[in-house]
Amino acid sequence: LAKTTQPISMDSYEGQEVNITCSHNNIATNDYITWYQQFPSQGPRFIIQGYKTKVTNEVASLFIPADRKSSTLSLPRVSLSDTAVYYCLVVMNYGGATNKLIFGTGTLLAVQP
Amino acid sequence: GAVVSQHPSRVICKSGTSVKIECRSLDFQATTMFWYRQFPKQSLMLMATSNEGSKATYEQGVEKDKFLINHASLTLSTLTVTSAHPEDSSFYICSGRDNRGLNYGYTFGSGTRLTVV
């Protein structure tokens, strides 16, 4: 399972764009990159998932370079409610039933007024 | 979207008693359920993986006789903390993997705060 490395914490202000980068140097060919958000005392919530290049949905964008050894989650115009821990995970895209989600340390994003 | 209903959200129990936590996938079938434990200011730690109709697979260091997992149907998995002790106090979270495939993702329950007194 590919190990991920991301900053422990980040600070931002309301209205700014926030980019959180994650390293996954030993990602395998069949692995996908997925990001989750967690608020205190709640279960993680799926944000976005991608394999390569760029993926965008209504809440975020995910940029993945050609070598796929890193990825960047981009949150446009953050608000106070975006204060949370963001986890980057690498998931094997394999048809078996044992595709475990292994969480790293996550990045605590603190958004200030 | 997919929802995993987890109950109870909070439970306080006496040391030595057992506590059961339920997770139900409401609008999808979860062939696989994952159980996590999270201590304050720490990340989620995978405890075990359960597949419907078979025995759970526990991660290294997790006592299978203490944390009993049952996954009797495609929509229900339970975790029973047996003979709970104060050190078992933690936030327990389940996650269901939609059996339609990876693109449908993993859905997490809202978590259960267990306090053993």
PDB file of C-alpha atoms in Angstrom:
ATOM      1  CA  LEU A   1       0.000   0.000   0.000  1.00  0.00           C
ATOM      2  CA  ALA A   2       1.422   3.355  -1.039  1.00  0.00           C
ATOM      3  CA  LYS A   3       2.331   5.570   1.880  1.00  0.00           C
ATOM      4  CA  THR A   4       1.296   9.204   1.721  1.00  0.00           C
ATOM      5  CA  THR A   5       2.985  12.293   3.142  1.00  0.00           C
ATOM      6  CA  GLN A   6       1.236  15.614   3.590  1.00  0.00           C
ATOM      7  CA  PRO A   7       1.751  18.713   5.742  1.00  0.00           C
ATOM      8  CA  ILE A   8       0.542  18.393   9.299  1.00  0.00           C
ATOM      9  CA  SER A   9      -1.220  21.732   9.233  1.00  0.00           C
ATOM     10  CA  MET A  10      -1.997  24.754   7.081  1.00  0.00           C
ATOM     11  CA  ASP A  11      -3.483  28.142   7.771  1.00  0.00           C
ATOM     12  CA  SER A  12      -5.580  30.233   5.436  1.00  0.00           C
ATOM     13  CA  TYR A  13      -8.043  33.102   5.363  1.00  0.00           C
ATOM     14  CA  GLU A  14     -11.591  33.179   4.152  1.00  0.00           C
ATOM     15  CA  GLY A  15     -11.914  33.665   0.425  1.00  0.00           C
ATOM     16  CA  GLN A  16      -8.469  32.344  -0.393  1.00  0.00           C
ATOM     17  CA  GLU A  17      -7.678  29.338  -2.540  1.00  0.00           C
ATOM     18  CA  VAL A  18      -5.990  26.568  -0.598  1.00  0.00           C
ATOM     19  CA  ASN A  19      -3.750  23.936  -2.140  1.00  0.00           C
ATOM     20  CA  ILE A  20      -2.762  20.880  -0.125  1.00  0.00           C
ATOM     21  CA  THR A  21      -0.097  18.685  -1.660  1.00  0.00           C
ATOM     22  CA  CYS A  22       0.363  15.026  -0.915  1.00  0.00           C
ATOM     23  CA  SER A  23       3.340  12.840  -1.810  1.00  0.00           C
ATOM     24  CA  HIS A  24       2.874   9.188  -2.732  1.00  0.00           C
ATOM     25  CA  ASN A  25       6.173   8.190  -4.281  1.00  0.00           C
ATOM     26  CA  ASN A  26       5.507   4.467  -4.492  1.00  0.00           C
ATOM     27  CA  ILE A  27       2.058   4.635  -6.012  1.00  0.00           C
ATOM     28  CA  ALA A  28       1.283   1.608  -8.165  1.00  0.00           C
ATOM     29  CA  THR A  29      -0.180   1.495 -11.641  1.00  0.00           C
ATOM     30  CA  ASN A  30      -3.612   0.436 -10.467  1.00  0.00           C
ATOM     31  CA  ASP A  31      -3.848   2.895  -7.576  1.00  0.00           C
ATOM     32  CA  TYR A  32      -6.274   5.785  -7.414  1.00  0.00           C
ATOM     33  CA  ILE A  33      -5.821   8.919  -5.329  1.00  0.00           C
ATOM     34  CA  THR A  34      -8.677   9.975  -3.117  1.00  0.00           C
ATOM     35  CA  TRP A  35      -9.189  12.768  -0.616  1.00  0.00           C
ATOM     36  CA  TYR A  36     -11.422  12.852   2.427  1.00  0.00           C
ATOM     37  CA  GLN A  37     -12.468  15.616   4.802  1.00  0.00           C
ATOM     38  CA  GLN A  38     -13.102  15.063   8.494  1.00  0.00           C
ATOM     39  CA  PHE A  39     -14.706  17.387  11.017  1.00  0.00           C
ATOM     40  CA  PRO A  40     -14.281  16.744  14.751  1.00  0.00           C
ATOM     41  CA  SER A  41     -16.317  13.820  16.051  1.00  0.00           C
ATOM     42  CA  GLN A  42     -17.589  12.911  12.593  1.00  0.00           C
ATOM     43  CA  GLY A  43     -16.703  10.255  10.078  1.00  0.00           C
ATOM     44  CA  PRO A  44     -14.624  11.214   7.042  1.00  0.00           C
ATOM     45  CA  ARG A  45     -16.450  12.543   4.016  1.00  0.00           C
ATOM     46  CA  PHE A  46     -15.379  11.860   0.444  1.00  0.00           C
ATOM     47  CA  ILE A  47     -14.200  14.943  -1.430  1.00  0.00           C
ATOM     48  CA  ILE A  48     -12.684  13.875  -4.708  1.00  0.00           C
ATOM     49  CA  GLN A  49     -10.898  11.033  -6.466  1.00  0.00           C
ATOM     50  CA  GLY A  50      -8.663  10.809  -9.500  1.00  0.00           C
ATOM     51  CA  TYR A  51      -6.187   8.711 -11.433  1.00  0.00           C
ATOM     52  CA  LYS A  52      -4.263  11.261 -13.484  1.00  0.00           C
ATOM     53  CA  THR A  53      -4.337  14.841 -14.815  1.00  0.00           C
ATOM     54  CA  LYS A  54      -7.105  16.977 -13.380  1.00  0.00           C
ATOM     55  CA  VAL A  55     -10.434  16.219 -11.820  1.00  0.00           C
ATOM     56  CA  THR A  56     -12.939  18.841 -10.764  1.00  0.00           C
ATOM     57  CA  ASN A  57     -16.223  18.615  -8.930  1.00  0.00           C
ATOM     58  CA  GLU A  58     -18.475  21.086  -7.203  1.00  0.00           C
ATOM     59  CA  VAL A  59     -16.280  21.402  -4.113  1.00  0.00           C
ATOM     60  CA  ALA A  60     -12.673  20.874  -5.187  1.00  0.00           C
ATOM     61  CA  SER A  61     -10.141  20.168  -7.879  1.00  0.00           C
ATOM     62  CA  LEU A  62      -7.492  17.493  -7.857  1.00  0.00           C
ATOM     63  CA  PHE A  63      -4.296  17.927  -9.816  1.00  0.00           C
ATOM     64  CA  ILE A  64      -2.154  14.889 -10.531  1.00  0.00           C
ATOM     65  CA  PRO A  65       1.102  15.220 -12.494  1.00  0.00           C
ATOM     66  CA  ALA A  66       2.119  12.725 -15.119  1.00  0.00           C
ATOM     67  CA  ASP A  67       4.363  10.705 -12.788  1.00  0.00           C
ATOM     68  CA  ARG A  68       1.506  10.462 -10.252  1.00  0.00           C
ATOM     69  CA  LYS A  69       3.968  10.631  -7.364  1.00  0.00           C
ATOM     70  CA  SER A  70       2.097  13.528  -5.853  1.00  0.00           C
ATOM     71  CA  SER A  71      -1.285  15.166  -5.982  1.00  0.00           C
ATOM     72  CA  THR A  72      -2.701  18.527  -4.995  1.00  0.00           C
ATOM     73  CA  LEU A  73      -6.128  19.154  -3.594  1.00  0.00           C
ATOM     74  CA  SER A  74      -7.335  22.636  -4.443  1.00  0.00           C
ATOM     75  CA  LEU A  75     -10.147  24.244  -2.476  1.00  0.00           C
ATOM     76  CA  PRO A  76     -11.395  27.444  -4.114  1.00  0.00           C
ATOM     77  CA  ARG A  77     -12.365  30.360  -1.908  1.00  0.00           C
ATOM     78  CA  VAL A  78     -12.389  28.626   1.455  1.00  0.00           C
ATOM     79  CA  SER A  79     -14.743  29.598   4.242  1.00  0.00           C
ATOM     80  CA  LEU A  80     -14.628  29.095   7.989  1.00  0.00           C
ATOM     81  CA  SER A  81     -16.634  25.898   7.577  1.00  0.00           C
ATOM     82  CA  ASP A  82     -13.802  24.361   5.577  1.00  0.00           C
ATOM     83  CA  THR A  83     -11.723  24.122   8.754  1.00  0.00           C
ATOM     84  CA  ALA A  84     -11.160  20.382   9.030  1.00  0.00           C
ATOM     85  CA  VAL A  85      -8.605  17.634   8.609  1.00  0.00           C
ATOM     86  CA  TYR A  86      -7.973  16.597   5.013  1.00  0.00           C
ATOM     87  CA  TYR A  87      -6.670  13.130   4.266  1.00  0.00           C
ATOM     88  CA  CYS A  88      -4.958  11.994   1.106  1.00  0.00           C
ATOM     89  CA  LEU A  89      -5.200   8.275   0.443  1.00  0.00           C
ATOM     90  CA  VAL A  90      -4.064   5.916  -2.249  1.00  0.00           C
ATOM     91  CA  VAL A  91      -6.473   3.128  -3.061  1.00  0.00           C
ATOM     92  CA  MET A  92      -5.786   0.097  -5.151  1.00  0.00           C
ATOM     93  CA  ASN A  93      -8.282  -0.257  -7.948  1.00  0.00           C
ATOM     94  CA  TYR A  94      -8.616  -3.958  -7.703  1.00  0.00           C
ATOM     95  CA  GLY A  95     -11.715  -6.015  -8.003  1.00  0.00           C
ATOM     96  CA  GLY A  96     -11.098  -7.862  -4.784  1.00  0.00           C
ATOM     97  CA  ALA A  97     -12.842  -7.054  -1.562  1.00  0.00           C
ATOM     98  CA  THR A  98      -9.751  -6.104   0.433  1.00  0.00           C
ATOM     99  CA  ASN A  99      -8.981  -2.619  -0.833  1.00  0.00           C
ATOM    100  CA  LYS A 100      -8.236  -1.123   2.536  1.00  0.00           C
ATOM    101  CA  LEU A 101      -8.222   2.603   3.158  1.00  0.00           C
ATOM    102  CA  ILE A 102      -5.133   3.374   5.211  1.00  0.00           C
ATOM    103  CA  PHE A 103      -5.139   6.875   6.629  1.00  0.00           C
ATOM    104  CA  GLY A 104      -2.008   8.935   7.092  1.00  0.00           C
ATOM    105  CA  THR A 105      -1.638  11.862   9.421  1.00  0.00           C
ATOM    106  CA  GLY A 106      -3.839  14.227   7.426  1.00  0.00           C
ATOM    107  CA  THR A 107      -3.576  18.002   7.127  1.00  0.00           C
ATOM    108  CA  LEU A 108      -5.368  20.203   9.614  1.00  0.00           C
ATOM    109  CA  LEU A 109      -6.590  23.215   7.678  1.00  0.00           C
ATOM    110  CA  ALA A 110      -7.447  26.201   9.833  1.00  0.00           C
ATOM    111  CA  VAL A 111      -9.363  28.961   8.082  1.00  0.00           C
ATOM    112  CA  GLN A 112      -9.294  32.351   9.761  1.00  0.00           C
ATOM    113  CA  PRO A 113     -11.796  35.168   9.276  1.00  0.00           C
TER     114      PRO A 113
ATOM    115  CA  GLY B   1     -25.748   9.523  -2.192  1.00  0.00           C
ATOM    116  CA  ALA B   2     -24.649   6.494  -0.278  1.00  0.00           C
ATOM    117  CA  VAL B   3     -25.259   6.592   3.454  1.00  0.00           C
ATOM    118  CA  VAL B   4     -23.926   4.494   6.294  1.00  0.00           C
ATOM    119  CA  SER B   5     -25.974   4.779   9.451  1.00  0.00           C
ATOM    120  CA  GLN B   6     -23.958   4.154  12.603  1.00  0.00           C
ATOM    121  CA  HIS B   7     -25.467   3.712  16.066  1.00  0.00           C
ATOM    122  CA  PRO B   8     -25.146   4.663  18.789  1.00  0.00           C
ATOM    123  CA  SER B   9     -23.397   7.979  18.307  1.00  0.00           C
ATOM    124  CA  ARG B  10     -22.331   8.056  21.936  1.00  0.00           C
ATOM    125  CA  VAL B  11     -22.179   5.419  24.619  1.00  0.00           C
ATOM    126  CA  ILE B  12     -20.901   5.331  28.154  1.00  0.00           C
ATOM    127  CA  CYS B  13     -20.422   1.960  29.756  1.00  0.00           C
ATOM    128  CA  LYS B  14     -18.950   0.514  32.900  1.00  0.00           C
ATOM    129  CA  SER B  15     -15.648  -1.252  32.855  1.00  0.00           C
ATOM    130  CA  GLY B  16     -16.089  -4.957  32.188  1.00  0.00           C
ATOM    131  CA  THR B  17     -19.277  -4.668  30.195  1.00  0.00           C
ATOM    132  CA  SER B  18     -19.736  -5.145  26.459  1.00  0.00           C
ATOM    133  CA  VAL B  19     -20.898  -2.628  23.914  1.00  0.00           C
ATOM    134  CA  LYS B  20     -22.280  -3.251  20.438  1.00  0.00           C
ATOM    135  CA  ILE B  21     -21.971  -0.740  17.623  1.00  0.00           C
ATOM    136  CA  GLU B  22     -24.066  -1.129  14.473  1.00  0.00           C
ATOM    137  CA  CYS B  23     -23.452   0.090  10.978  1.00  0.00           C
ATOM    138  CA  ARG B  24     -26.043  -0.145   8.242  1.00  0.00           C
ATOM    139  CA  SER B  25     -25.635   0.763   4.618  1.00  0.00           C
ATOM    140  CA  LEU B  26     -28.926   2.386   3.749  1.00  0.00           C
ATOM    141  CA  ASP B  27     -28.983   2.620  -0.011  1.00  0.00           C
ATOM    142  CA  PHE B  28     -26.221   0.359  -1.204  1.00  0.00           C
ATOM    143  CA  GLN B  29     -24.878  -3.064  -0.533  1.00  0.00           C
ATOM    144  CA  ALA B  30     -21.575  -3.208   1.272  1.00  0.00           C
ATOM    145  CA  THR B  31     -19.742  -6.408   0.516  1.00  0.00           C
ATOM    146  CA  THR B  32     -16.932  -5.117   2.671  1.00  0.00           C
ATOM    147  CA  MET B  33     -17.051  -3.098   5.861  1.00  0.00           C
ATOM    148  CA  PHE B  34     -14.042  -1.556   7.548  1.00  0.00           C
ATOM    149  CA  TRP B  35     -13.800  -0.663  11.215  1.00  0.00           C
ATOM    150  CA  TYR B  36     -11.553   2.104  12.461  1.00  0.00           C
ATOM    151  CA  ARG B  37     -10.595   3.536  15.808  1.00  0.00           C
ATOM    152  CA  GLN B  38      -9.508   7.105  16.317  1.00  0.00           C
ATOM    153  CA  PHE B  39      -7.940   8.570  19.435  1.00  0.00           C
ATOM    154  CA  PRO B  40      -8.012  12.321  20.096  1.00  0.00           C
ATOM    155  CA  LYS B  41      -5.912  14.363  17.669  1.00  0.00           C
ATOM    156  CA  GLN B  42      -4.820  11.229  15.859  1.00  0.00           C
ATOM    157  CA  SER B  43      -5.623   9.718  12.510  1.00  0.00           C
ATOM    158  CA  LEU B  44      -7.951   6.809  11.871  1.00  0.00           C
ATOM    159  CA  MET B  45      -6.446   3.434  12.582  1.00  0.00           C
ATOM    160  CA  LEU B  46      -7.831   0.472  10.711  1.00  0.00           C
ATOM    161  CA  MET B  47      -8.872  -2.290  13.088  1.00  0.00           C
ATOM    162  CA  ALA B  48     -10.414  -4.899  10.848  1.00  0.00           C
ATOM    163  CA  THR B  49     -11.979  -5.686   7.526  1.00  0.00           C
ATOM    164  CA  SER B  50     -15.153  -7.702   7.359  1.00  0.00           C
ATOM    165  CA  ASN B  51     -16.648  -9.354   4.354  1.00  0.00           C
ATOM    166  CA  GLU B  52     -20.263 -10.390   4.272  1.00  0.00           C
ATOM    167  CA  GLY B  53     -20.709 -13.969   5.350  1.00  0.00           C
ATOM    168  CA  SER B  54     -17.114 -14.613   6.356  1.00  0.00           C
ATOM    169  CA  LYS B  55     -14.792 -14.000   9.268  1.00  0.00           C
ATOM    170  CA  ALA B  56     -13.252 -10.619   9.725  1.00  0.00           C
ATOM    171  CA  THR B  57      -9.591  -9.964   9.046  1.00  0.00           C
ATOM    172  CA  TYR B  58      -7.922  -8.101  11.862  1.00  0.00           C
ATOM    173  CA  GLU B  59      -4.973  -5.773  11.611  1.00  0.00           C
ATOM    174  CA  GLN B  60      -1.843  -6.601  13.513  1.00  0.00           C
ATOM    175  CA  GLY B  61      -2.151  -5.817  17.193  1.00  0.00           C
ATOM    176  CA  VAL B  62      -5.952  -5.828  17.284  1.00  0.00           C
ATOM    177  CA  GLU B  63      -7.407  -8.503  19.540  1.00  0.00           C
ATOM    178  CA  LYS B  64     -10.055 -10.416  17.630  1.00  0.00           C
ATOM    179  CA  ASP B  65     -11.570 -11.859  20.804  1.00  0.00           C
ATOM    180  CA  LYS B  66     -12.017  -8.418  22.256  1.00  0.00           C
ATOM    181  CA  PHE B  67     -13.393  -6.716  19.174  1.00  0.00           C
ATOM    182  CA  LEU B  68     -15.983  -9.054  17.738  1.00  0.00           C
ATOM    183  CA  ILE B  69     -17.151  -8.239  14.255  1.00  0.00           C
ATOM    184  CA  ASN B  70     -20.202  -9.670  12.568  1.00  0.00           C
ATOM    185  CA  HIS B  71     -21.152  -8.983   8.971  1.00  0.00           C
ATOM    186  CA  ALA B  72     -24.170 -11.184   8.503  1.00  0.00           C
ATOM    187  CA  SER B  73     -25.748  -9.298   5.628  1.00  0.00           C
ATOM    188  CA  LEU B  74     -24.798  -6.922   2.846  1.00  0.00           C
ATOM    189  CA  THR B  75     -26.286  -4.024   4.750  1.00  0.00           C
ATOM    190  CA  LEU B  76     -25.347  -4.655   8.382  1.00  0.00           C
ATOM    191  CA  SER B  77     -22.077  -5.005  10.236  1.00  0.00           C
ATOM    192  CA  THR B  78     -21.604  -4.885  13.985  1.00  0.00           C
ATOM    193  CA  LEU B  79     -18.617  -4.350  16.237  1.00  0.00           C
ATOM    194  CA  THR B  80     -18.846  -5.575  19.815  1.00  0.00           C
ATOM    195  CA  VAL B  81     -16.281  -4.364  22.297  1.00  0.00           C
ATOM    196  CA  THR B  82     -16.201  -7.099  24.910  1.00  0.00           C
ATOM    197  CA  SER B  83     -15.165  -6.577  28.503  1.00  0.00           C
ATOM    198  CA  ALA B  84     -14.473  -2.942  27.816  1.00  0.00           C
ATOM    199  CA  HIS B  85     -11.831  -1.083  29.797  1.00  0.00           C
ATOM    200  CA  PRO B  86     -11.026   2.614  30.032  1.00  0.00           C
ATOM    201  CA  GLU B  87      -8.231   2.241  27.473  1.00  0.00           C
ATOM    202  CA  ASP B  88     -10.875   1.166  24.935  1.00  0.00           C
ATOM    203  CA  SER B  89     -12.431   4.595  25.153  1.00  0.00           C
ATOM    204  CA  SER B  90     -12.164   6.003  21.660  1.00  0.00           C
ATOM    205  CA  PHE B  91     -14.048   7.099  18.554  1.00  0.00           C
ATOM    206  CA  TYR B  92     -15.064   4.110  16.457  1.00  0.00           C
ATOM    207  CA  ILE B  93     -15.958   4.562  12.797  1.00  0.00           C
ATOM    208  CA  CYS B  94     -17.190   2.119  10.203  1.00  0.00           C
ATOM    209  CA  SER B  95     -16.926   2.373   6.456  1.00  0.00           C
ATOM    210  CA  GLY B  96     -18.763   0.531   3.751  1.00  0.00           C
ATOM    211  CA  ARG B  97     -17.389  -0.214   0.332  1.00  0.00           C
ATOM    212  CA  ASP B  98     -20.057  -0.164  -2.337  1.00  0.00           C
ATOM    213  CA  ASN B  99     -19.894  -3.504  -4.107  1.00  0.00           C
ATOM    214  CA  ARG B 100     -20.625  -1.895  -7.429  1.00  0.00           C
ATOM    215  CA  GLY B 101     -16.974  -0.913  -7.606  1.00  0.00           C
ATOM    216  CA  LEU B 102     -14.313   1.596  -6.665  1.00  0.00           C
ATOM    217  CA  ASN B 103     -15.927   4.451  -8.511  1.00  0.00           C
ATOM    218  CA  TYR B 104     -18.748   4.344  -5.988  1.00  0.00           C
ATOM    219  CA  GLY B 105     -16.282   4.922  -3.210  1.00  0.00           C
ATOM    220  CA  TYR B 106     -16.198   4.265   0.464  1.00  0.00           C
ATOM    221  CA  THR B 107     -18.836   5.740   2.733  1.00  0.00           C
ATOM    222  CA  PHE B 108     -18.196   6.347   6.389  1.00  0.00           C
ATOM    223  CA  GLY B 109     -20.555   6.264   9.302  1.00  0.00           C
ATOM    224  CA  SER B 110     -20.827   9.225  11.634  1.00  0.00           C
ATOM    225  CA  GLY B 111     -18.839   7.475  14.342  1.00  0.00           C
ATOM    226  CA  THR B 112     -19.452   6.238  17.872  1.00  0.00           C
ATOM    227  CA  ARG B 113     -17.856   7.905  20.867  1.00  0.00           C
ATOM    228  CA  LEU B 114     -17.237   5.176  23.441  1.00  0.00           C
ATOM    229  CA  THR B 115     -16.393   6.144  26.990  1.00  0.00           C
ATOM    230  CA  VAL B 116     -15.611   3.390  29.456  1.00  0.00           C
ATOM    231  CA  VAL B 117     -15.789   4.409  33.100  1.00  0.00           C
TER     232      VAL B 117
END
